[in-house]
Coordinates of C-alpha atoms and ligand atoms in Angstrom, one line a residue:
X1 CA -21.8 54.0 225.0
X2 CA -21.3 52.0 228.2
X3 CA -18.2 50.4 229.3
X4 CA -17.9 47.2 231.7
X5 CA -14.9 46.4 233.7
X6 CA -14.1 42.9 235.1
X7 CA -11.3 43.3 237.5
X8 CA -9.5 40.6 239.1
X9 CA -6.1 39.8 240.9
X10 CA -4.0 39.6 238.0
X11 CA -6.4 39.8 234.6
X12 CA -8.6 42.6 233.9
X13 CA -11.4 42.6 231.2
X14 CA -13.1 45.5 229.2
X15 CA -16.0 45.5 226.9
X16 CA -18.0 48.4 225.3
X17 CA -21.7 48.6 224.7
X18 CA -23.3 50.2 222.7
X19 CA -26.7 51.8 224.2
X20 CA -29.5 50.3 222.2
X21 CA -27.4 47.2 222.0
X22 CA -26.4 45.7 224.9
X23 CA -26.5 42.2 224.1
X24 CA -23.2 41.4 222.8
X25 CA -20.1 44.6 223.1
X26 CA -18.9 46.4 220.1
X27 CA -15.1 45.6 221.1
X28 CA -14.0 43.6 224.0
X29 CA -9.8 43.8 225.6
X30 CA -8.8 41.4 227.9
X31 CA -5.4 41.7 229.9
X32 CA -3.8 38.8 231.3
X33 CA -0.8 38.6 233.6
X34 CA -1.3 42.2 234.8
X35 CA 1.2 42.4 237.6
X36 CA 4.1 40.3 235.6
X37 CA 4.1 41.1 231.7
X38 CA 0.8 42.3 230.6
X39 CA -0.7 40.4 227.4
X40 CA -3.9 41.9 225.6
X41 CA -6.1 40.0 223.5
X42 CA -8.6 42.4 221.5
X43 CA -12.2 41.1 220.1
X44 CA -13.7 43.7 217.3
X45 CA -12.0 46.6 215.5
X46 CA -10.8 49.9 216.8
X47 CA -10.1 53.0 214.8
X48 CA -6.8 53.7 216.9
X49 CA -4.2 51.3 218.2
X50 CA -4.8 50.2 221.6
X51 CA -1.8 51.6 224.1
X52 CA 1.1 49.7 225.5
X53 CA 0.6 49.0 228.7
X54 CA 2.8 49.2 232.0
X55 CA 2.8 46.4 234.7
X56 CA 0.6 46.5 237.3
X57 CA -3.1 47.6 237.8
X58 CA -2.3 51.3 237.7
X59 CA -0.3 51.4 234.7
X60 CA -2.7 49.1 232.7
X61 CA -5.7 51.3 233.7
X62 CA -4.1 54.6 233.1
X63 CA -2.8 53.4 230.1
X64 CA -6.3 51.6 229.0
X65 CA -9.3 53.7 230.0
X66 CA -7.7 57.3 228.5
X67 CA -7.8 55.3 225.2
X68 CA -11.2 54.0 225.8
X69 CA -12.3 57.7 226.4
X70 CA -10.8 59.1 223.9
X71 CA -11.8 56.6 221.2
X72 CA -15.2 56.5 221.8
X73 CA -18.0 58.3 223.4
X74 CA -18.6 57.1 226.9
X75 CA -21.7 58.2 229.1
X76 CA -21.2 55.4 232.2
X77 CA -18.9 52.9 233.1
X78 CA -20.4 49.6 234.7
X79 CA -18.2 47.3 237.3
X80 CA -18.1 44.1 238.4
X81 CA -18.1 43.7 241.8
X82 CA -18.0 40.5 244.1
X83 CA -19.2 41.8 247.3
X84 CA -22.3 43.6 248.3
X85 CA -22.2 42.6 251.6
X86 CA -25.8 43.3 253.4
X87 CA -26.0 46.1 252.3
X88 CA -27.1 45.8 248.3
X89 CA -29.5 44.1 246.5
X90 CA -29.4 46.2 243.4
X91 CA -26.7 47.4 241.3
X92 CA -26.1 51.4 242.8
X93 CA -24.0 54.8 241.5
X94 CA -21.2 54.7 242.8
X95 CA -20.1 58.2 245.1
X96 CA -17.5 58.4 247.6
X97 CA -19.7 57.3 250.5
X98 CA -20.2 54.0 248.3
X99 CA -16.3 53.9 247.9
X100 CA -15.8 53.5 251.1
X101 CA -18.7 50.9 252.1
X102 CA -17.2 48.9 249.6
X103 CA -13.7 49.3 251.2
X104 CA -15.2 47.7 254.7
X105 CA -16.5 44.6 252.5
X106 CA -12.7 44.1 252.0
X107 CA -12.2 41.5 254.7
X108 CA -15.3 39.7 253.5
X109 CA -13.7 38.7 250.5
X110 CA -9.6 40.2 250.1
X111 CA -9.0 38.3 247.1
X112 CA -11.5 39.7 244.6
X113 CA -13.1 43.1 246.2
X114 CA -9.7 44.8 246.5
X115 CA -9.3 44.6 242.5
X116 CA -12.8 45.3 241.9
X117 CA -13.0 48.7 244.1
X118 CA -9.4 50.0 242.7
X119 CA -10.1 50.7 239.6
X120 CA -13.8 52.6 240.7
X121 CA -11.3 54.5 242.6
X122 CA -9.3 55.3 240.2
X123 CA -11.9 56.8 237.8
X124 CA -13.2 58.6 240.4
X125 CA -9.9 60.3 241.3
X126 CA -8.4 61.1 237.8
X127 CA -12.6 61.3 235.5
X128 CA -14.3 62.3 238.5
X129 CA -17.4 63.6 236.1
X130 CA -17.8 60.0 234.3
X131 CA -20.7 58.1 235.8
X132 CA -20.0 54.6 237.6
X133 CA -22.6 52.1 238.5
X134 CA -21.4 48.8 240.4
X135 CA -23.2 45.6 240.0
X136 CA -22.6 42.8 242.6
X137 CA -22.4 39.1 242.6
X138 CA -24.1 38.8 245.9
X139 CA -27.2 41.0 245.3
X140 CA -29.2 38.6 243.0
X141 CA -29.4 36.4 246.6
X142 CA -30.4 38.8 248.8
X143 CA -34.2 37.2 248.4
X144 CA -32.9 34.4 250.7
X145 CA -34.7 33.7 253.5
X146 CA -32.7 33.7 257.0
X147 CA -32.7 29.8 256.9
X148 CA -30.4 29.8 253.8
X149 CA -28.0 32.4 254.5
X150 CA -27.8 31.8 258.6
X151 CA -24.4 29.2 259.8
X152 CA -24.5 27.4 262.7
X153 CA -22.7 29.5 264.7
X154 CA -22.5 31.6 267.8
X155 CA -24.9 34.2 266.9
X156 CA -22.3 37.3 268.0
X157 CA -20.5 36.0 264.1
X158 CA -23.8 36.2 262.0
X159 CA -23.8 40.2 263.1
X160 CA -20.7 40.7 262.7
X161 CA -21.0 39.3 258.5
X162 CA -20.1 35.5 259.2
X163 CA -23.3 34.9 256.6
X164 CA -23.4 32.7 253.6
X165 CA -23.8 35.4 250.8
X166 CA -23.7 33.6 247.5
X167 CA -21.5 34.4 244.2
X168 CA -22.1 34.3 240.3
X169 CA -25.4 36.5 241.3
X170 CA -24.8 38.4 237.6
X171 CA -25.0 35.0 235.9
X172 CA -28.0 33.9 237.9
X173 CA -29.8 36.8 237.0
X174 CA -29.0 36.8 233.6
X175 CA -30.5 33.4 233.4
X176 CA -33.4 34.1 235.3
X177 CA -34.6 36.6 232.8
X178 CA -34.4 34.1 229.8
X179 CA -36.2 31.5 231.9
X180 CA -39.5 33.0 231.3
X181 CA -39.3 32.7 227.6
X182 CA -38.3 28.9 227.3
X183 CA -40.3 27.5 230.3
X184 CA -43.0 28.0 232.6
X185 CA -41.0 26.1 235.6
X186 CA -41.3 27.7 238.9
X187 CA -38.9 25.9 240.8
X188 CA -35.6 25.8 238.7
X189 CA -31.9 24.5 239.8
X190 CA -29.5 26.8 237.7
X191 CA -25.5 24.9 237.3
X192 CA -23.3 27.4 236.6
X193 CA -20.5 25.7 236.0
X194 CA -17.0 27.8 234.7
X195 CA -13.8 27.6 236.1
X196 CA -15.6 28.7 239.6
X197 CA -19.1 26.9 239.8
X198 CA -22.3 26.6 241.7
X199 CA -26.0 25.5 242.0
X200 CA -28.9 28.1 242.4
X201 CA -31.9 27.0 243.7
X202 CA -34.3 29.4 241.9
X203 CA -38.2 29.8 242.8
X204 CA -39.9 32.0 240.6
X205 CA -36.8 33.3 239.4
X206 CA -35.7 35.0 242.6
X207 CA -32.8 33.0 244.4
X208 CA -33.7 30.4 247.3
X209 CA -30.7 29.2 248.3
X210 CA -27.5 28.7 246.6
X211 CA -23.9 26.3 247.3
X212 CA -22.1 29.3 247.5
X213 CA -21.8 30.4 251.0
X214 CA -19.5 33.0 252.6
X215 CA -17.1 33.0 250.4
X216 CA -16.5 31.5 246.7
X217 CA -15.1 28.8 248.3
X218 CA -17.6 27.3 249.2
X219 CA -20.3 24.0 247.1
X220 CA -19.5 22.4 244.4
X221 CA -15.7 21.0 243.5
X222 CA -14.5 23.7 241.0
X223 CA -11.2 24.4 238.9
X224 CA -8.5 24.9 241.5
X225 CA -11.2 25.8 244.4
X226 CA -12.0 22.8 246.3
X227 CA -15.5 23.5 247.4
X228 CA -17.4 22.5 250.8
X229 CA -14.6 21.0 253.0
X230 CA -14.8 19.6 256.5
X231 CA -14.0 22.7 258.7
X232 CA -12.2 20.0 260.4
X233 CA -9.9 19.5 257.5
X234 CA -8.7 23.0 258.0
X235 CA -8.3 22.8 261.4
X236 CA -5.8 19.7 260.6
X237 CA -3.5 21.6 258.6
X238 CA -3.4 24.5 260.8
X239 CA -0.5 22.2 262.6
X240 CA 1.4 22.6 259.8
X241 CA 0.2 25.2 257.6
X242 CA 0.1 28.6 258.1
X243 CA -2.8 30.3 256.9
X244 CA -1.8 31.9 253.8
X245 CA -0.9 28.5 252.5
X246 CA -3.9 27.1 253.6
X247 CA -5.6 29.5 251.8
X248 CA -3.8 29.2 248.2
X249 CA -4.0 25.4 249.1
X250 CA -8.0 25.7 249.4
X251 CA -7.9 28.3 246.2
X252 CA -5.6 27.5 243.7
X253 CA -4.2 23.9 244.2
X254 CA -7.2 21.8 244.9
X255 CA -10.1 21.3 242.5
X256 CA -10.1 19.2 239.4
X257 CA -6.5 20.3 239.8
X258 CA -5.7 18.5 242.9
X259 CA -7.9 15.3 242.6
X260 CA -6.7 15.0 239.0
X261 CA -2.5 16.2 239.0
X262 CA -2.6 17.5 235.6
X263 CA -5.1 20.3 234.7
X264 CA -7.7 22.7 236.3
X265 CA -8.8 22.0 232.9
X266 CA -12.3 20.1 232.0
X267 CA -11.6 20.0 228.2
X268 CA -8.0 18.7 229.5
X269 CA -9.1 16.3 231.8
X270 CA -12.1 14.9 229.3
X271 CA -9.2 14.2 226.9
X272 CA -7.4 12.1 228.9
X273 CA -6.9 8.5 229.6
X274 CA -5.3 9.1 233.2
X275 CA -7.4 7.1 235.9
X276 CA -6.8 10.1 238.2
X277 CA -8.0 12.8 235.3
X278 CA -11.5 10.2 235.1
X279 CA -11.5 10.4 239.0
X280 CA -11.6 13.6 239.4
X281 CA -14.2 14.1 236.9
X282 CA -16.1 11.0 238.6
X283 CA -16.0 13.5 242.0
X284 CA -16.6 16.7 240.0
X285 CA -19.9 15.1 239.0
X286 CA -20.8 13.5 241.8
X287 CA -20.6 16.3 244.3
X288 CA -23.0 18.6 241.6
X289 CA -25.8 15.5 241.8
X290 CA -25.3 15.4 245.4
X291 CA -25.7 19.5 246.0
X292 CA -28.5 19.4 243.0
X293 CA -30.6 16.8 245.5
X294 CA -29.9 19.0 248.7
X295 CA -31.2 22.1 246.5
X296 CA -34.5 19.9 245.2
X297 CA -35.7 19.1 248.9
X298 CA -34.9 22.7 250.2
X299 CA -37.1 24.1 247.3
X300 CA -39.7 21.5 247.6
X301 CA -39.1 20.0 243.9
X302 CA -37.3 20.4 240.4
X303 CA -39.3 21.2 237.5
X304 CA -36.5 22.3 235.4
X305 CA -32.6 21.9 235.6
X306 CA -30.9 25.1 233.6
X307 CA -26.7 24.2 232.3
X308 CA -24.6 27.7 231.9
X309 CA -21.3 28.8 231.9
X310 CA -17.9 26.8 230.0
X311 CA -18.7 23.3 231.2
X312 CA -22.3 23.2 231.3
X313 CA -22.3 25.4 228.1
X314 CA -20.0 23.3 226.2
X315 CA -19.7 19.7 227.6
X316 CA -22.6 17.1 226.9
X317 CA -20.8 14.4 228.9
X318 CA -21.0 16.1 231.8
X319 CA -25.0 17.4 231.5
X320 CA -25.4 14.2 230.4
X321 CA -24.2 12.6 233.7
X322 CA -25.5 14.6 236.0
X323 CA -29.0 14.0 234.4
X324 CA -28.7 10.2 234.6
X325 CA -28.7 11.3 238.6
X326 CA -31.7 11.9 238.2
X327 CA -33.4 9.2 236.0
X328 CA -34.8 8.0 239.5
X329 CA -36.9 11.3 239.7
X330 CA -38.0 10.7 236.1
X331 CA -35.4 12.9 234.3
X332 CA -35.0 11.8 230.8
X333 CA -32.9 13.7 228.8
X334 CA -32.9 13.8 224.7
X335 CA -29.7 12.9 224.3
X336 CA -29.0 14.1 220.5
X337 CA -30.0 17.3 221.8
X338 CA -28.0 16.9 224.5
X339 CA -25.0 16.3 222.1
X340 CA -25.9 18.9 220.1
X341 CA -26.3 21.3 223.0
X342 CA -29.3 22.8 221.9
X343 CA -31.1 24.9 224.1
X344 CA -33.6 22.4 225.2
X345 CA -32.7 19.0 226.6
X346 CA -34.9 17.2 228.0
X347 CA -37.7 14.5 226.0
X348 CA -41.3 15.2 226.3
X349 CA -41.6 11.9 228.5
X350 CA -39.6 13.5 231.0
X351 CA -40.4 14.7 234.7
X352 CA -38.0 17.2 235.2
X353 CA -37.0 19.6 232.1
X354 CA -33.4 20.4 231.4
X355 CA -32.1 23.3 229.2
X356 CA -28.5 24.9 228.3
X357 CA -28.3 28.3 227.9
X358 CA -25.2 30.5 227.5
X359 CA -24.6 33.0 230.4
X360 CA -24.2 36.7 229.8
X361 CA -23.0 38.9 232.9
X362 CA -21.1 41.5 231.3
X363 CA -24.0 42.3 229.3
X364 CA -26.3 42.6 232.8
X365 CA -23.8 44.7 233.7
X366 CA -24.1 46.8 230.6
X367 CA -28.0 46.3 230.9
X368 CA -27.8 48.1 234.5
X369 CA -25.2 50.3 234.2
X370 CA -27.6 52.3 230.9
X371 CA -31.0 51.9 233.2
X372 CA -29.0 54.0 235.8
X373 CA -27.7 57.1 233.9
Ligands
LIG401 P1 -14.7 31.4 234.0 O1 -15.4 30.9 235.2 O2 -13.3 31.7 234.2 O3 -15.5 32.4 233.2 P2 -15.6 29.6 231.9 O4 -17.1 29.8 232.1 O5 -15.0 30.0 230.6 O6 -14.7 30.1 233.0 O7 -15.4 28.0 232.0 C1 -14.1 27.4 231.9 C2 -14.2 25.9 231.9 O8 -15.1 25.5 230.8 C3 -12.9 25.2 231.7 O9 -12.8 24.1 232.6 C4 -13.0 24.6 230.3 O10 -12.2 23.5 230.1 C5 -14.5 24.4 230.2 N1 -14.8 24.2 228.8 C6 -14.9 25.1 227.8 N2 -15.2 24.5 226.6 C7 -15.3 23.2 226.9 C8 -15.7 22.1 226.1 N3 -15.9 22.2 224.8 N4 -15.7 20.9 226.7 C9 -15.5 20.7 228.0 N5 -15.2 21.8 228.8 C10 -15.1 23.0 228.2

């Protein structure tokens, strides 16, 4: 069996594969609150009780993972891993030499790689015979040409990493390997659009250029993430912000969060009758139609617009409004299907085809992780 870790800052996420059936795990346990008071959901049966857990990411793993290997019989163990840097375009086996390349990604992106490499650590130092693979949410970019992933900068910053990399590379990959089987479109615009969100220019199914830049800050409005900002804007608050607060300002206050007052939430914010929840949905929207036309000149075209993750997955108001964007170009969506969310979209009048298809990237993971051990 293969197991796939998903760890963050303060929520950690385990599902278990089996071999020959990677598409959806056997049992799945998810820890929230990790560093406060630990809460675990469980999703499919066990034959023993899962542990109690300690606080914090040591105590939860050590805890955790003995149970996992002593429950069941694990070959490899598959992690989630933001940052690839330059250096990876594939998923790779991870060895002490990795360990510490990953290490000097850490300033590239402190909030995420740090939780994804401690646990790989950890495993290493206390199983050192169980296999690990990491997978990265960079490496599905790497086919970018210089133009996409260069900044405007003094050149001196490019070498030293100051590159736009890209994020939510798993899901974009996922998605480009169903692509084939529901259309013959070559140049596709891929929405994820979660809690974090972004666009993927795709041509051929290999990534073109993407709204996610150096860090996964950067595109499209998101939950509590604000997306592209003036680098102006930050420059303002520096008079009286420090950076740190700058930073959770940017991260965790802005968003649908900020704009609307009351909820990172889209389910929330679709509810309500607060003008500021409808204006920050009005923004949310605009701001994908706007980076959707950037993405449709850089690649040359549309043929087909692809919906993924919890909004685009699960809310036909908001497909539905970023398609009537796009009525000028001859979009024309079906719009029972639409309501429906079936996978396809789009009428059979219509210039540019639109489909919604659920995102999988643990199982990618899982998919990986087997092909490597
Ligand atoms: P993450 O990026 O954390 O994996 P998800 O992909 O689960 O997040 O997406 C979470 C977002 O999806 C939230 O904003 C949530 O409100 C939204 N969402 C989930 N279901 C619905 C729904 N039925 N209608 C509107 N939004 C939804």
């Amino acid at each position: 069996m293969i197991l796939v870790l998903n760890a963050g800052s303060s929520s950690l996420k385990v599902s278990l594969y089996q071999k020959d059936l990677l598409d959806a795990p056997k049992i799945s346990v998810q820890v929230d609150s990790l560093t406060t008071q630990p809460v675990l959901k469980i999703k499919g049966e066990s034959p023993t009780p899962a542990p109690s857990l300690g606080v914090g990411h040591e105590a939860v793993l050590s805890a955790l993972l003995p149970w996992f290997f002593h429950t069941w019989p694990i070959a490899a163990i598959g992690h989630r891993v933001v940052h690839g840097g330059v250096h990876f375009a594939d998923p790779v086996r991870v060895t002490p030499q990795i360990l510490d390349t990953l290490e000097t990604l850490i300033p590239l992106a402190p909030l995420h790689q740090p939780h994804n490499v401690f646990p790989m650590r950890w495993i290493h130092d206390h199983i050192p015979k169980k296999k690990q693979v990491a997978c990265f949410d960079t490496a599905f970019h790497r086919t970018q040409t210089p133009l996409a992933t260069w900044f405007a900068l003094p050149r001196r910053y490019h070498d030293q990493g100051v590159q736009r990399y890209g994020f939510h590379g798993l899901s974009y990959q996922y998605i480009a390997q169903q692509l084939p089987t529901i259309t013959q479109a070559s140049r596709v615009i891929v929405a994820h659009l979660g809690n974090g969100a972004s666009l993927c220019a795709m041509k051929d199914g290999k990534s073109y250029d993407t709204t996610m830049g150096f860090s996964a800050l950067d595109g499209l409005m998101m939950g509590t993430r604000s997306g592209s900002v003036d680098a102006g804007v930050i420059l303002h608050l520096l008079h009286e912000k420090t950076p740190d607060q700058i930073q959770d300002i940017l991260y965790k206050e802005s968003g649908l969060l900020g704009v609307s007052g009351i909820s990172h939430d889209m389910r929330t914010l679709l509810e309500s009758t607060d003008p500021h929840a409808g204006q920050a949905v009005d923004l949310y929207v605009y701001r994908i139609i706007r980076d959707m036309g950037a993405l449709t000149a850089a690649l040359g075209g549309c043929e087909a617009i692809v919906f993924t993750a919890g909004i685009g997955e699960n809310a036909p108001v908001i497909r539905q409004r970023v398609c009537a964007g796009f009525a000028f170009a001859g979009l024309v969506l079906d719009e029972e299907a639409n309501a429906r969310s079936d996978v396809r979209l789009h009428q059979a009048s219509s210039k540019i085809e639109v489909y919604c298809l659920p995102t999988n990237e643990e199982s990618i993971i899982a998919e990986a992780t087997a092909g490597m051990v």
